Short mmCIF file of C-alpha atoms in Angstrom, two decimals:
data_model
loop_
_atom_site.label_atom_id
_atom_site.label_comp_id
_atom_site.label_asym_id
_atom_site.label_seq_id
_atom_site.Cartn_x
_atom_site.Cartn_y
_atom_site.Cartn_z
CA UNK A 64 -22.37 9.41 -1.44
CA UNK A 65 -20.10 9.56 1.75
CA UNK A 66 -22.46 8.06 4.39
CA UNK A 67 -22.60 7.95 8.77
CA UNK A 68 -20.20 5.14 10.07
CA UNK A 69 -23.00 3.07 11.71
CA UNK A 70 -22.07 2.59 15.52
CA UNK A 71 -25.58 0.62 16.70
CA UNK A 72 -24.14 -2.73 17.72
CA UNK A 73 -27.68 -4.36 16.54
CA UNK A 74 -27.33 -3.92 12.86
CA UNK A 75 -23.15 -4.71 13.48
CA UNK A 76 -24.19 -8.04 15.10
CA UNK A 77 -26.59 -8.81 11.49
CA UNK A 78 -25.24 -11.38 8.99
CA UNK A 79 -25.31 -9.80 6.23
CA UNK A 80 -27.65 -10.96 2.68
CA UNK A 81 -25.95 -11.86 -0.03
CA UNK A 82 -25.24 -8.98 -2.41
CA UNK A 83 -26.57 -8.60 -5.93
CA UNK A 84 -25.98 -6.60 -8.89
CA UNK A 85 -28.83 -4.28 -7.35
CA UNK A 86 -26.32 -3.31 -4.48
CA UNK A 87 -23.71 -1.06 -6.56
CA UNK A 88 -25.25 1.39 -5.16
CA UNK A 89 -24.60 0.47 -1.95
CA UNK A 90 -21.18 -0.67 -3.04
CA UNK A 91 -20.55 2.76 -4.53
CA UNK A 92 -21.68 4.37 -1.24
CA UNK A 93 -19.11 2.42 0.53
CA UNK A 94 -16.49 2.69 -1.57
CA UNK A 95 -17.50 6.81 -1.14
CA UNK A 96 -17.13 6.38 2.51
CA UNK A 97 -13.83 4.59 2.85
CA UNK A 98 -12.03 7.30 0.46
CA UNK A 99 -13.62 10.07 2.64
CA UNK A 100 -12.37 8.43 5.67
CA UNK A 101 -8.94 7.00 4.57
CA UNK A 102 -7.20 9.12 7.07
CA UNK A 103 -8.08 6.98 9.99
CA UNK A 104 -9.34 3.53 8.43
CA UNK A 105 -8.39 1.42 5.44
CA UNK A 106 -11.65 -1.05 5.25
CA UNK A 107 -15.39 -1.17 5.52
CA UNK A 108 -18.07 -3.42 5.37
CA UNK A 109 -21.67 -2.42 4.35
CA UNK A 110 -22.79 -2.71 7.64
CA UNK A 111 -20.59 0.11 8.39
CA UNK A 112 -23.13 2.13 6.61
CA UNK A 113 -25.87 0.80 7.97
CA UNK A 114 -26.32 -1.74 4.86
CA UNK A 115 -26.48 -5.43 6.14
CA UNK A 116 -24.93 -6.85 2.70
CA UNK A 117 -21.96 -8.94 2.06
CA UNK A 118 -19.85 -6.02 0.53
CA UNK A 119 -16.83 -5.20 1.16
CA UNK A 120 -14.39 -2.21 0.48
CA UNK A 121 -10.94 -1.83 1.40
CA UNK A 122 -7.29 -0.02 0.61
CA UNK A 123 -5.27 -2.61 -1.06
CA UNK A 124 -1.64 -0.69 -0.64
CA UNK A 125 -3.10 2.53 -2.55
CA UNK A 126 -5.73 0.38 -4.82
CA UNK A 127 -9.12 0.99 -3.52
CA UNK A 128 -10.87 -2.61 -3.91
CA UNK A 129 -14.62 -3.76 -3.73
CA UNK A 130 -15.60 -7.28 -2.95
CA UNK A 131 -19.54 -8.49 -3.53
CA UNK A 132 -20.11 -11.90 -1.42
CA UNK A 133 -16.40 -12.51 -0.13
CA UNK A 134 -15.47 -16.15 1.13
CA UNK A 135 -12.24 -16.72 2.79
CA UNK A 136 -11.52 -20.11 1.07
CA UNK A 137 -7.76 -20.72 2.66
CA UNK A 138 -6.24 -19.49 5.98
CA UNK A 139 -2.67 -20.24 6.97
CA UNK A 140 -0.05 -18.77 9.22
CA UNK A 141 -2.51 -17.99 12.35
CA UNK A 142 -1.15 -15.11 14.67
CA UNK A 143 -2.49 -12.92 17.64
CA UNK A 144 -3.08 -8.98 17.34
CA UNK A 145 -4.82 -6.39 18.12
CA UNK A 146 -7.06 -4.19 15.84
CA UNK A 147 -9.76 -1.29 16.31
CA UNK A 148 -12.83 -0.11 14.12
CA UNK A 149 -14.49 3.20 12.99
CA UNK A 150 -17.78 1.76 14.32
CA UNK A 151 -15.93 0.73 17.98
CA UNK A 152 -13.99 2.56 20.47
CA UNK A 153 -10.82 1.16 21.26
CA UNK A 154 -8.82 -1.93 20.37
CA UNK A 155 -9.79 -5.49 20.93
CA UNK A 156 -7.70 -8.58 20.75
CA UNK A 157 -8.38 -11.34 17.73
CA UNK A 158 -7.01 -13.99 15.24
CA UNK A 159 -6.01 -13.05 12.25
CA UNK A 160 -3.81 -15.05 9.36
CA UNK A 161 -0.50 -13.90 7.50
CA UNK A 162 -2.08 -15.54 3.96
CA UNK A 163 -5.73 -15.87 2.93
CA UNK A 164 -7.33 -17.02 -0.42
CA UNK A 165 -10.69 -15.37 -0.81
CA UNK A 166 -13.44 -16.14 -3.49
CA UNK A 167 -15.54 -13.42 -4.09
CA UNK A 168 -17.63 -11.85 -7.35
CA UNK A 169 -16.17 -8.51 -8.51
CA UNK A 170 -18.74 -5.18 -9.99
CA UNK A 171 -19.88 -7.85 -13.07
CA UNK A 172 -20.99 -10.39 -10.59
CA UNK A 173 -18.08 -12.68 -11.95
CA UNK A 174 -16.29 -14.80 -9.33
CA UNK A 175 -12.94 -14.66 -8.80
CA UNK A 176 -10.47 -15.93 -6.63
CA UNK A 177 -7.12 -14.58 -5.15
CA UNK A 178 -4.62 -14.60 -2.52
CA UNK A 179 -3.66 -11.71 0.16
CA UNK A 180 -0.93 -11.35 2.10
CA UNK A 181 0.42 -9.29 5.40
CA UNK A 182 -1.70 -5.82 5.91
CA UNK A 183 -3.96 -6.38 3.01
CA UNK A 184 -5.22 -9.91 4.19
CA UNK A 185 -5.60 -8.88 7.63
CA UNK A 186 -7.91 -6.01 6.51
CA UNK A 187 -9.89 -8.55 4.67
CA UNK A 188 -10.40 -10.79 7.54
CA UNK A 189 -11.72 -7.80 9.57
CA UNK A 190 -14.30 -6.65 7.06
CA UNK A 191 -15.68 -9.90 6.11
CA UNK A 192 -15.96 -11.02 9.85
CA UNK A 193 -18.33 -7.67 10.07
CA UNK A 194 -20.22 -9.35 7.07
CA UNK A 195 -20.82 -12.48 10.04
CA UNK A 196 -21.81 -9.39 12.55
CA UNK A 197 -18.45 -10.62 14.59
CA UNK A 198 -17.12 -7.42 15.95
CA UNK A 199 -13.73 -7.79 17.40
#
């Protein structure tokens, strides 16, 4: 179900729980969202939907991916830019890295662990700070 982009800078500034195999729902929900919105953002985090759980959906170069409990494990290659959010007006300056590793458990609750690069890893970084409630 396509849900409101959450804008209430309380539930943005929640960490979020740790997701469970309970949460597809919300997972689905997200995932929902993102496709319905993919004209003017290419990630989400639960919050987003005004779910504080450590989910995360984004457009990996045409793949829609979901993440359940991401952990960037490696950072390298630090560089300044600028980004903006569905739930924020504007742009805001922040940190971001050309190559991350994350760990992360997929639908089946298995963990797995990979390595993003360029657009796709800077995505990541920006949805799983929202998991933190950091809002750029």
């Amino acid at each position: 179900m396509v849900r409101e982009i959450c804008k209430d800078i309380m539930l943005l500034n929640a960490k979020a729980r740790a997701a469970t195999a309970d949460d597809k729902p919300i997972a689905d929900d997200l995932l929902d969202t993102l496709k319905a919105n993919s004209h003017r953002c290419v990630g989400m985090a639960a919050n987003m939907i005004g779910k504080a759980v450590a989910i995360i959906a984004f457009n990996n170069e045409g793949t829609f991916e979901v993440m359940y409990n991401p952990e960037i494990i490696k950072r390298e290659g630090a560089f300044d830019t600028e980004e903006g959010c569905l739930s924020l007006e504007g742009v805001r300056p922040c940190k971001r890295y050309r190559s991350i590793k994350v760990k992360y458990q997929n639908e089946k609750m298995q963990i797995r662990q990979k390595t993003y690069t360029g657009w796709t890893a800077q995505i990541i970084q920006h949805e799983c700070d929202h998991l933190f409630g950091i809002i750029i």
